[in-house]
Coordinates of C-alpha atoms in Angstrom, one line a residue:
Chain Z
X1 CA -36.6 -20.1 4.8
X2 CA -33.0 -19.2 4.2
X3 CA -32.2 -16.1 6.1
X4 CA -29.9 -13.7 4.3
X5 CA -27.1 -12.5 6.5
X6 CA -24.5 -10.6 4.5
X7 CA -25.2 -7.1 3.2
X8 CA -24.9 -8.1 -0.5
X9 CA -27.5 -10.9 -0.1
X10 CA -29.8 -8.8 2.1
X11 CA -29.8 -5.9 -0.4
X12 CA -30.5 -8.3 -3.3
X13 CA -33.5 -9.8 -1.4
X14 CA -34.8 -6.4 -0.6
X15 CA -34.4 -5.1 -4.1
X16 CA -36.2 -8.2 -5.5
X17 CA -39.0 -7.8 -3.0
X18 CA -38.3 -11.1 -1.2
X19 CA -37.5 -9.3 2.1
X20 CA -38.6 -6.0 3.5
X21 CA -36.1 -3.5 5.0
X22 CA -38.3 -3.4 8.0
X23 CA -37.8 -7.2 8.6
X24 CA -34.1 -6.9 8.1
X25 CA -34.0 -4.0 10.6
X26 CA -36.2 -6.0 13.1
X27 CA -33.8 -9.0 12.9
X28 CA -30.9 -6.8 13.6
X29 CA -32.6 -5.0 16.5
X30 CA -33.7 -8.4 17.9
X31 CA -30.1 -9.7 17.8
X32 CA -28.9 -6.5 19.5
X33 CA -31.6 -6.9 22.2
X34 CA -30.6 -10.5 22.8
X35 CA -26.8 -10.3 22.7
X36 CA -25.8 -6.7 23.6
X37 CA -26.5 -7.0 27.3
X38 CA -23.5 -9.4 27.4
X39 CA -21.3 -7.9 24.7
X40 CA -21.9 -4.1 25.2
X41 CA -21.0 -3.5 21.6
X42 CA -23.5 -0.6 21.4
X43 CA -23.3 2.7 23.2
X44 CA -26.7 3.8 21.8
X45 CA -29.3 1.8 19.9
X46 CA -31.6 3.7 17.6
X47 CA -34.6 1.3 17.6
X48 CA -37.3 3.8 16.7
X49 CA -35.3 5.9 14.2
X50 CA -34.0 2.7 12.5
X51 CA -37.4 1.2 12.2
X52 CA -38.9 4.4 10.7
X53 CA -36.0 4.7 8.3
X54 CA -36.4 1.0 7.2
X55 CA -40.2 1.6 6.5
X56 CA -39.3 4.7 4.5
X57 CA -36.9 2.5 2.3
X58 CA -39.7 0.0 1.9
X59 CA -42.1 2.7 0.8
X60 CA -39.8 4.2 -1.8
X61 CA -39.2 2.0 -5.0
X62 CA -36.1 3.9 -6.0
X63 CA -34.5 3.6 -2.5
X64 CA -35.0 -0.1 -2.7
X65 CA -32.6 -0.2 -5.7
X66 CA -29.8 1.7 -3.9
X67 CA -26.5 -0.1 -3.4
X68 CA -27.1 -0.7 0.4
X69 CA -30.9 -0.6 0.4
X70 CA -32.2 -1.7 3.7
X71 CA -28.9 -3.0 5.1
X72 CA -28.5 -2.5 8.8
X73 CA -25.3 -0.6 9.7
X74 CA -23.7 0.2 13.1
X75 CA -21.5 3.3 13.5
X76 CA -18.6 3.9 15.9
X77 CA -19.6 6.5 18.4
X78 CA -16.9 9.0 17.3
X79 CA -18.7 9.6 14.0
X80 CA -21.4 12.4 14.2
X81 CA -25.0 11.5 13.6
X82 CA -27.5 14.3 13.4
X83 CA -30.0 14.3 16.3
X84 CA -28.5 11.1 17.7
X85 CA -26.2 11.2 20.9
X86 CA -22.5 11.0 20.0
X87 CA -20.0 10.8 22.8
X88 CA -16.8 9.2 21.5
X89 CA -17.4 7.2 24.7
X90 CA -16.2 10.1 26.8
X91 CA -17.9 11.7 29.7
X92 CA -16.9 15.1 28.4
X93 CA -19.3 14.7 25.5
X94 CA -22.1 13.1 27.5
X95 CA -25.4 14.4 26.3
X96 CA -24.0 15.9 23.1
X97 CA -26.5 15.8 20.1
X98 CA -24.7 16.6 16.9
X99 CA -26.4 19.2 14.7
X100 CA -25.1 17.6 11.5
X101 CA -24.2 14.2 9.9
X102 CA -20.7 13.1 9.1
X103 CA -20.2 12.8 5.3
X104 CA -20.0 9.0 5.6
X105 CA -23.4 9.0 7.3
X106 CA -24.9 11.1 4.5
X107 CA -23.4 8.8 1.9
X108 CA -24.6 5.6 3.6
X109 CA -28.1 7.0 4.0
X110 CA -28.2 8.1 0.4
X111 CA -27.2 4.5 -0.5
X112 CA -30.2 3.2 1.4
X113 CA -28.5 1.9 4.5
X114 CA -30.4 1.8 7.8
X115 CA -28.3 2.9 10.8
X116 CA -29.3 0.9 13.9
X117 CA -27.0 2.4 16.5
X118 CA -23.7 3.8 17.7
X119 CA -20.9 1.4 18.9
X120 CA -18.7 1.3 21.9
X121 CA -15.1 2.3 21.6
X122 CA -12.1 3.5 23.6
X123 CA -12.6 7.1 24.7
X124 CA -11.8 9.3 21.7
X125 CA -10.5 6.1 20.0
X126 CA -7.5 6.0 22.3
X127 CA -6.8 2.4 23.1
X128 CA -6.6 -1.1 21.9
X129 CA -9.2 -2.9 24.0
X130 CA -12.3 -0.7 24.5
X131 CA -11.4 -0.7 28.2
X132 CA -10.9 3.0 28.0
X133 CA -14.6 3.6 27.2
X134 CA -16.0 5.8 29.9
X135 CA -19.1 3.6 29.8
X136 CA -17.5 0.2 30.3
X137 CA -15.7 -2.2 27.9
X138 CA -17.2 -4.2 25.0
X139 CA -16.6 -8.0 25.1
X140 CA -15.4 -10.4 22.5
X141 CA -18.1 -12.6 21.0
X142 CA -15.7 -15.5 20.9
X143 CA -14.9 -15.3 24.6
X144 CA -16.7 -12.8 26.7
X145 CA -13.9 -12.6 29.3
X146 CA -11.7 -11.2 26.6
X147 CA -11.4 -7.9 24.7
X148 CA -12.8 -7.4 21.2
X149 CA -9.7 -5.2 20.6
X150 CA -9.9 -1.5 20.1
X151 CA -10.5 1.2 19.7
X152 CA -13.4 0.2 17.4
X153 CA -14.1 -2.9 19.5
X154 CA -17.9 -2.4 19.6
X155 CA -18.1 -2.2 15.8
X156 CA -16.0 -5.4 15.4
X157 CA -18.1 -7.3 18.0
X158 CA -21.4 -6.2 16.4
X159 CA -20.3 -7.6 13.1
X160 CA -18.7 -10.8 14.5
X161 CA -21.7 -11.6 16.6
X162 CA -24.2 -11.2 13.7
X163 CA -26.0 -8.2 15.1
X164 CA -25.2 -6.3 11.8
X165 CA -23.5 -7.2 8.6
X166 CA -21.7 -3.9 8.3
X167 CA -20.2 -1.4 10.8
X168 CA -18.0 1.6 10.4
X169 CA -15.0 2.3 12.5
X170 CA -12.1 4.7 12.5
X171 CA -8.4 3.7 12.3
X172 CA -5.6 6.0 13.6
X173 CA -3.0 3.3 14.5
X174 CA -4.9 0.0 13.9
X175 CA -8.3 0.7 15.5
X176 CA -10.1 -1.0 12.6
X177 CA -7.7 -3.8 11.8
X178 CA -6.7 -5.0 15.3
X179 CA -10.3 -5.5 16.5
X180 CA -11.2 -7.1 13.2
X181 CA -8.4 -9.6 13.7
X182 CA -9.4 -10.2 17.4
X183 CA -13.1 -10.8 16.5
X184 CA -12.5 -12.7 13.2
X185 CA -14.0 -10.3 10.7
X186 CA -12.7 -8.3 7.8
X187 CA -11.5 -4.7 8.6
X188 CA -10.3 -2.2 6.0
X189 CA -8.4 1.0 6.6
X190 CA -8.5 2.9 3.3
X191 CA -5.7 5.1 2.0
X192 CA -5.3 8.5 3.8
X193 CA -7.4 10.9 1.7
X194 CA -9.8 8.2 0.3
X195 CA -12.7 8.6 2.7
X196 CA -13.9 11.9 4.1
X197 CA -13.4 12.6 7.8
X198 CA -15.8 15.4 8.0
X199 CA -17.8 14.7 11.1
X200 CA -15.3 12.3 12.5
X201 CA -14.3 13.4 16.0
X202 CA -10.6 14.2 15.4
X203 CA -7.9 12.3 17.3
X204 CA -4.6 12.5 15.2
X205 CA -5.5 14.3 12.0
X206 CA -2.5 13.1 9.9
X207 CA -3.4 9.5 10.7
X208 CA -7.2 9.2 11.1
X209 CA -9.2 7.4 8.5
X210 CA -12.8 5.8 8.4
X211 CA -13.4 2.3 7.1
X212 CA -15.7 -0.7 7.2
X213 CA -16.0 -3.9 9.2
X214 CA -17.7 -6.8 7.3
X215 CA -17.8 -10.6 7.1
X216 CA -17.1 -10.7 3.3
X217 CA -14.8 -9.0 0.8
X218 CA -17.9 -8.2 -1.3
X219 CA -19.5 -6.3 1.5
X220 CA -16.3 -4.3 2.2
X221 CA -16.1 -3.5 -1.5
X222 CA -19.7 -2.3 -1.6
X223 CA -19.3 -0.1 1.5
X224 CA -16.0 1.4 0.3
X225 CA -17.6 2.2 -3.0
X226 CA -20.3 4.2 -1.2
X227 CA -18.1 6.1 1.3
X228 CA -15.0 6.8 -0.8
X229 CA -14.4 9.9 -2.8
X230 CA -13.6 13.6 -2.7
X231 CA -15.6 15.7 -0.2
X232 CA -15.4 19.5 -0.4
X233 CA -15.7 19.5 3.4
X234 CA -12.5 17.6 4.0
X235 CA -9.6 19.1 2.2
X236 CA -7.4 16.0 2.7
X237 CA -9.7 13.9 0.4
X238 CA -8.5 13.6 -3.1
X239 CA -10.1 13.5 -6.5
X240 CA -8.4 10.2 -7.6
X241 CA -11.3 8.2 -9.1
X242 CA -13.0 5.7 -6.9
X243 CA -12.2 2.2 -8.3
X244 CA -14.8 -0.5 -9.1
X245 CA -14.0 -2.5 -6.1
X246 CA -16.5 -5.2 -6.7
X247 CA -15.0 -5.8 -10.1
X248 CA -11.7 -6.5 -8.5
X249 CA -13.1 -9.6 -6.7
X250 CA -12.0 -12.1 -9.4
X251 CA -10.5 -14.7 -7.0
X252 CA -7.3 -14.5 -9.1
X253 CA -4.1 -13.7 -7.2
X254 CA -1.8 -15.4 -9.7
X255 CA 1.4 -13.4 -9.9
X256 CA 0.6 -11.2 -6.9
X257 CA 3.9 -10.3 -5.3
X258 CA 3.6 -10.7 -1.5
X259 CA 6.5 -9.2 0.6
X260 CA 7.1 -10.7 4.0
X261 CA 9.3 -8.8 6.4
X262 CA 10.7 -11.9 8.1
X263 CA 13.0 -9.9 10.4
X264 CA 10.0 -8.4 12.2
X265 CA 8.4 -11.8 13.0
X266 CA 11.3 -13.5 14.8
X267 CA 10.2 -12.5 18.3
X268 CA 7.2 -11.1 20.2
X269 CA 4.6 -13.0 18.1
X270 CA 2.6 -15.8 19.8
X271 CA 3.3 -19.2 18.3
X272 CA -0.3 -19.9 17.4
X273 CA -0.5 -16.5 15.6
X274 CA 2.6 -17.4 13.7
X275 CA 1.0 -20.7 12.7
X276 CA -2.1 -19.0 11.4
X277 CA -0.1 -16.4 9.5
X278 CA 2.0 -19.2 7.8
X279 CA -1.2 -21.1 6.9
X280 CA -2.4 -17.9 5.2
X281 CA 0.8 -17.4 3.3
X282 CA 0.7 -21.1 2.2
X283 CA -2.8 -20.5 0.8
X284 CA -1.7 -17.3 -1.0
X285 CA 1.2 -19.3 -2.5
X286 CA -1.1 -22.2 -3.5
X287 CA -3.3 -19.6 -5.2
X288 CA -0.4 -18.5 -7.4
X289 CA 0.9 -15.6 -5.4
X290 CA 4.7 -15.1 -5.2
X291 CA 6.2 -14.7 -1.7
X292 CA 9.4 -12.7 -1.2
X293 CA 11.3 -11.8 1.9
X294 CA 11.6 -8.0 2.3
X295 CA 13.1 -5.6 4.8
X296 CA 11.4 -2.7 6.5
X297 CA 14.5 -1.4 8.4
X298 CA 12.8 1.2 10.5
X299 CA 9.6 -0.7 11.4
X300 CA 10.8 -1.3 14.9
X301 CA 10.6 2.4 15.5
X302 CA 7.1 2.8 14.3
X303 CA 5.4 2.5 17.7
X304 CA 7.5 5.3 19.2
X305 CA 6.9 7.5 16.2
X306 CA 3.2 6.8 16.2
X307 CA 2.6 7.5 19.9
X308 CA 4.8 10.6 19.8
X309 CA 3.2 12.2 16.8
X310 CA -0.3 10.9 17.6
X311 CA -0.3 12.3 21.1
X312 CA 1.1 15.6 19.9
X313 CA -1.8 15.9 17.4
X314 CA -4.3 14.6 20.0
X315 CA -3.2 17.2 22.6
X316 CA -3.9 19.9 20.0
X317 CA -7.2 18.4 18.8
X318 CA -8.6 17.8 22.2
X319 CA -7.9 21.4 23.3
X320 CA -11.4 22.1 21.9
X321 CA -13.1 20.3 24.9
X322 CA -13.1 23.3 27.2
X323 CA -16.7 23.3 28.6
X324 CA -17.7 26.3 26.4
X325 CA -19.4 25.0 23.3
X326 CA -20.5 21.5 23.8
X327 CA -20.7 18.6 26.3
X328 CA -20.1 19.0 30.0
X329 CA -18.9 21.9 32.1
X330 CA -17.6 21.7 35.7
X331 CA -18.7 24.9 37.5
X332 CA -15.9 27.2 38.6
X333 CA -15.4 30.9 39.5
X334 CA -13.0 31.8 36.8
X335 CA -12.8 30.7 33.2
X336 CA -9.3 29.1 33.5
X337 CA -10.5 27.1 36.5
X338 CA -13.6 26.1 34.5
X339 CA -11.4 24.8 31.6
X340 CA -9.1 22.8 33.9
X341 CA -11.8 21.3 36.1
X342 CA -14.0 20.5 33.1
X343 CA -11.2 18.7 31.4
X344 CA -10.0 16.9 34.6
X345 CA -13.5 15.6 35.3
X346 CA -14.5 14.9 31.7
X347 CA -11.5 13.0 30.4
X348 CA -10.4 9.5 31.5
X349 CA -6.9 8.4 32.5
X350 CA -5.6 7.3 29.1
X351 CA -6.9 10.5 27.4
X352 CA -5.2 12.7 30.0
X353 CA -2.0 10.6 29.7
X354 CA -1.9 11.2 26.0
X355 CA -2.7 14.9 26.3
X356 CA 0.2 15.2 28.8
X357 CA 2.7 13.4 26.6
X358 CA 1.6 15.4 23.6
X359 CA 1.8 18.7 25.4
X360 CA 5.3 17.7 26.8
X361 CA 6.8 16.8 23.4
X362 CA 5.5 20.0 21.9
X363 CA 6.6 22.2 24.7
X364 CA 9.5 24.7 24.5
X365 CA 12.9 23.0 24.6
X366 CA 11.7 19.5 23.6
X367 CA 10.2 20.0 20.1
X368 CA 13.3 19.2 18.1
X369 CA 14.4 16.3 20.2
X370 CA 11.1 14.6 20.2
X371 CA 8.5 15.9 17.7
X372 CA 10.8 16.8 14.8
X373 CA 12.9 13.7 15.3
X374 CA 9.7 11.5 15.1
X375 CA 8.6 13.3 11.9
X376 CA 12.0 12.6 10.4
X377 CA 11.8 8.9 11.3
X378 CA 8.2 8.9 9.8
X379 CA 9.9 9.9 6.5
X380 CA 12.3 6.9 6.9
X381 CA 9.4 4.6 7.5
X382 CA 7.6 5.9 4.4
X383 CA 10.7 5.4 2.3
X384 CA 11.0 1.8 3.5
X385 CA 7.5 1.2 2.0
X386 CA 8.3 3.1 -1.2
X387 CA 11.4 0.8 -1.6
X388 CA 9.4 -2.4 -0.8
X389 CA 6.7 -1.5 -3.3
X390 CA 9.3 -1.4 -6.1
X391 CA 9.6 -5.2 -5.5
X392 CA 6.2 -6.3 -4.2
X393 CA 2.5 -5.5 -4.5
X394 CA 1.5 -6.1 -0.9
X395 CA 3.3 -6.5 2.5
X396 CA 2.0 -9.3 4.7
X397 CA 2.3 -9.5 8.5
X398 CA 0.0 -10.8 11.3
X399 CA -2.4 -8.0 12.2
X400 CA -1.9 -8.5 15.9
X401 CA 1.0 -10.3 17.6
X402 CA -1.5 -12.1 19.9
X403 CA -5.1 -13.3 19.9
X404 CA -7.7 -11.5 22.0
X405 CA -6.3 -10.9 25.5
X406 CA -8.3 -11.0 28.7
X407 CA -10.0 -7.8 29.9
X408 CA -7.8 -6.2 32.6
X409 CA -4.7 -8.0 31.5
X410 CA -2.9 -5.0 30.1
X411 CA -5.0 -2.2 31.6
X412 CA -2.4 -1.1 34.1
X413 CA 0.6 -1.0 31.8
X414 CA 0.2 1.6 29.0
X415 CA 3.4 0.6 27.1
X416 CA 2.3 -3.1 27.0
X417 CA -1.0 -2.0 25.6
X418 CA 0.7 0.2 23.0
X419 CA 2.7 -2.8 21.8
X420 CA -0.6 -4.4 20.6
X421 CA -0.3 -2.0 17.7
X422 CA 3.2 -3.0 16.6
X423 CA 2.1 -4.3 13.1
X424 CA -0.7 -1.8 12.4
X425 CA 0.7 1.7 13.0
X426 CA 3.0 1.8 10.0
X427 CA 0.2 2.0 7.5
X428 CA -1.1 5.1 9.3
X429 CA 2.4 6.7 9.4
X430 CA 2.8 6.1 5.6
X431 CA -0.9 6.8 4.7
X432 CA -1.2 3.4 3.1
X433 CA -4.4 1.2 2.7
X434 CA -4.3 -1.9 4.8
X435 CA -6.7 -4.8 5.5
X436 CA -7.1 -7.4 8.2
X437 CA -8.4 -10.7 6.8
X438 CA -9.6 -13.6 9.0
X439 CA -7.1 -16.4 8.8
X440 CA -8.5 -19.1 11.0
X441 CA -8.7 -19.9 14.7
X442 CA -6.0 -20.7 17.2
X443 CA -6.1 -23.9 19.3
X444 CA -8.0 -21.9 21.9
X445 CA -10.6 -21.1 19.3
X446 CA -9.8 -17.4 19.1
X447 CA -9.5 -15.7 15.7
X448 CA -6.3 -14.6 14.0
X449 CA -5.9 -12.0 11.3
X450 CA -3.7 -11.5 8.3
X451 CA -2.8 -7.9 7.5
X452 CA -1.9 -6.9 4.0
X453 CA -0.7 -3.3 3.1
X454 CA -0.7 -2.0 -0.4
X455 CA 0.3 1.0 -2.4
X456 CA -1.7 4.3 -2.1
X457 CA -5.3 3.9 -3.5
X458 CA -4.8 0.2 -4.3
X459 CA -7.6 -1.0 -2.0
X460 CA -8.7 -3.2 -5.0
X461 CA -5.7 -5.5 -4.6
X462 CA -6.3 -5.9 -0.8
X463 CA -10.0 -6.8 -1.4
X464 CA -9.0 -9.2 -4.2
X465 CA -6.7 -11.1 -1.9
X466 CA -9.4 -11.2 0.8
X467 CA -11.8 -12.6 -1.7
X468 CA -9.3 -15.2 -3.0
X469 CA -8.8 -16.5 0.6
X470 CA -12.6 -16.5 1.1
X471 CA -13.0 -18.8 -1.9
X472 CA -10.2 -21.1 -0.9
X473 CA -10.8 -21.5 2.8
X474 CA -13.6 -21.6 5.4
X475 CA -11.9 -18.9 7.6
X476 CA -14.4 -16.1 6.7
X477 CA -17.3 -18.3 7.7
X478 CA -16.1 -19.3 11.2
X479 CA -18.7 -18.0 13.6
X480 CA -18.6 -17.7 17.4
X481 CA -21.1 -19.9 19.2
X482 CA -23.3 -17.0 20.2
X483 CA -23.7 -15.8 16.6
X484 CA -27.2 -14.4 16.1
Chain O
X1 CA 16.8 14.5 27.7
X2 CA 15.1 14.1 31.0
X3 CA 13.7 10.6 31.5
X4 CA 14.0 11.8 35.1
X5 CA 10.7 13.6 35.1
X6 CA 9.9 15.5 38.3
X7 CA 6.6 16.3 40.0
X8 CA 7.1 19.9 39.1
X9 CA 7.5 19.0 35.4
X10 CA 4.2 17.1 35.5
X11 CA 2.4 20.0 37.2
X12 CA 3.8 22.5 34.7
X13 CA 2.7 20.3 31.7
X14 CA -0.8 19.9 33.3
X15 CA -1.1 23.7 33.6
X16 CA -0.1 24.1 29.9
X17 CA -2.7 21.4 28.9
X18 CA -5.4 23.0 31.2
X19 CA -5.8 19.8 33.2
X20 CA -6.4 20.2 37.0
X21 CA -4.8 16.9 38.0
X22 CA -5.5 15.4 41.5
X23 CA -2.5 14.5 43.7
X24 CA -2.9 10.8 42.9
X25 CA -3.0 11.4 39.2
X26 CA 0.1 13.6 39.4
X27 CA 2.0 10.8 41.3
X28 CA 0.9 8.2 38.7
X29 CA 1.8 10.4 35.8
X30 CA 5.3 11.2 37.1
X31 CA 6.1 7.4 36.9
X32 CA 4.1 6.6 33.7
X33 CA 5.1 9.6 31.6
X34 CA 8.8 9.0 32.4
X35 CA 8.5 5.4 31.2
X36 CA 6.8 6.5 28.0
X37 CA 9.3 9.2 27.3
X38 CA 12.2 6.8 27.9
X39 CA 10.6 4.5 25.4
X40 CA 10.7 7.4 22.9
X41 CA 14.5 7.6 23.4
X42 CA 14.7 4.7 20.9
X43 CA 14.2 7.2 18.2
X44 CA 17.7 8.6 18.8
X45 CA 19.1 5.4 17.3
X46 CA 17.9 6.5 13.8
X47 CA 20.3 8.5 11.7
X48 CA 18.1 11.4 10.4
X49 CA 20.9 13.6 9.0
X50 CA 19.4 15.6 6.1
X51 CA 16.1 13.7 6.4
X52 CA 13.1 16.0 5.9
X53 CA 10.2 15.7 8.4
X54 CA 6.8 14.2 7.3
X55 CA 3.9 16.3 8.7
X56 CA 1.3 15.1 6.2
X57 CA 0.9 12.4 3.6
X58 CA -2.0 14.0 1.9
X59 CA 0.4 15.4 -0.7
X60 CA 0.2 12.0 -2.3
X61 CA -2.5 13.6 -4.5
X62 CA -3.4 17.2 -3.9
X63 CA -7.0 18.1 -3.2
X64 CA -8.6 20.4 -5.7
X65 CA -9.3 24.1 -5.0
X66 CA -12.9 24.8 -4.3
X67 CA -14.8 27.7 -5.8
X68 CA -14.5 30.8 -3.6
X69 CA -18.2 31.1 -3.0
X70 CA -20.3 31.6 0.1
X71 CA -22.5 28.7 1.4
X72 CA -24.8 28.3 4.3
X73 CA -23.2 27.4 7.7
X74 CA -24.7 25.5 10.6
X75 CA -27.6 27.0 12.3
X76 CA -26.5 29.2 15.2
X77 CA -29.4 28.5 17.4
X78 CA -28.9 24.8 17.1
X79 CA -25.2 25.1 18.0
X80 CA -25.8 27.3 21.1
X81 CA -28.4 24.8 22.3
X82 CA -25.5 22.3 22.6
X83 CA -23.5 24.5 24.9
X84 CA -23.5 24.0 28.6
X85 CA -24.6 27.7 28.9
X86 CA -25.6 30.0 26.2
X87 CA -27.8 33.0 25.3
X88 CA -29.7 32.1 22.2
X89 CA -31.4 35.5 21.9
X90 CA -28.0 37.3 22.0
X91 CA -26.3 34.6 19.9
X92 CA -23.6 34.0 22.5
X93 CA -21.9 31.2 24.5
X94 CA -21.7 32.1 28.2
X95 CA -18.6 31.6 30.3
X96 CA -17.5 32.8 33.8
X97 CA -16.5 36.4 33.9
X98 CA -13.1 37.0 32.3
X99 CA -12.5 40.7 32.6
X100 CA -12.4 42.4 36.0
X101 CA -12.8 39.0 37.8

């Protein structure tokens, strides 16, 4: 018996009555039980709730025709799930049971999806390796002594290892795309305003966006079609119509204008990543795309802008964890001592570091020199992209300058860790959609990722390019040896 | 700008951020925050004369106004149940005494 693996095929088999949602759910839970003790991709597995939900889908003829009927899905642990523990992998939220679902959870459920668990991530999504998870790091399915990337590393590892066909992550500075690249799966950060963040635990509100991890462009198109759209509960979502993403998967990229900012790629990129990137460009060219060298003059300042503004926003967003309304409280005699002690004991080192930086740059006397300056450079970076998109349709760079690094390798040097995000943060600064597409393995058999960035609300072009590469190469079907 | 961050600076920022840092954390942060802040100095290279700041990119397409109508909010009892200490009968979160303490 052929076992359907991808969401699109699973859903078709379930709709046709060849497979039950309960069996699909059981296969996913079995894979988690077998692989997760080693990978630690999951923070919380919802075995009973998922099985019950799958049986409910099987019992309802109309649910079986829904766009994601019976498809097992994993959710990053910073997205609220009603009645299911949600911690953002922080001790300060240990034991928290959200009283409501995030909008993306409601939409997935309405589309027939079966949520099997919550995935491991860096605490409050702050990190690039999942080593900042208060509950221990996730591991890369390709090499378990290495990081799956971060912050949505658990979601990436869960999809790459075959535990689920779909996972949701959040992307504030690359937290979907970088782990997708390091684990060899597809990761999409939609345009700012395309997907509701209601129920996403806020990190940096002017950057945060939710998006899918999948193994195929078709599955990414189907998930985005379900989760995208205006939400009255998130005033940053727009009414721009949701495109027919599946219809964009024609395999035809003839005439697609691909801009390559060659000046960014001359140093700091590992040679085997450069080779994989150039292979991907060759394939796009062979498929009829037109490559052009472009300049993004302010891109080298993007990391500084990102960490400055992101930490400022984080210091404000995380003020809500004060031991009063949810999560943990450290006992103290006065209320101010209670706040400070709760926060010191509840937050990990990286979260405190970012709150401290954010508080500093917003404090009296430094606002203009740091925060205002960074917001002005953010404008310059946006203008660079506006200018580029007058000449090209997408901008191509490697998603990450290196393949998956070893756990512990960068943990003691915050700036070295921040530089992992050098190619991903700009899309968040400018609010643009961006995708990481698998582009083969390095000599050490570690995945590399191609990142494409497009104009606002042009996710269709990103998915079309991913689909074209899928049809021309075997990169999307490379699997780690432990694949379930 | 001070890339020469002092221990007193770190202690002052921690107080503003309501973080009760340990001695070891304070020592580590004096060094690490100075390194991060000096990395930010790079931004001074950019000429931003007459460049307006970007605070939000959501203006790409404005969200519509919603109807000004009331709608149900989350259940109070359920919310208080999530608090470390609360009084569900009175409908209150409980904190250490603030006035007269």
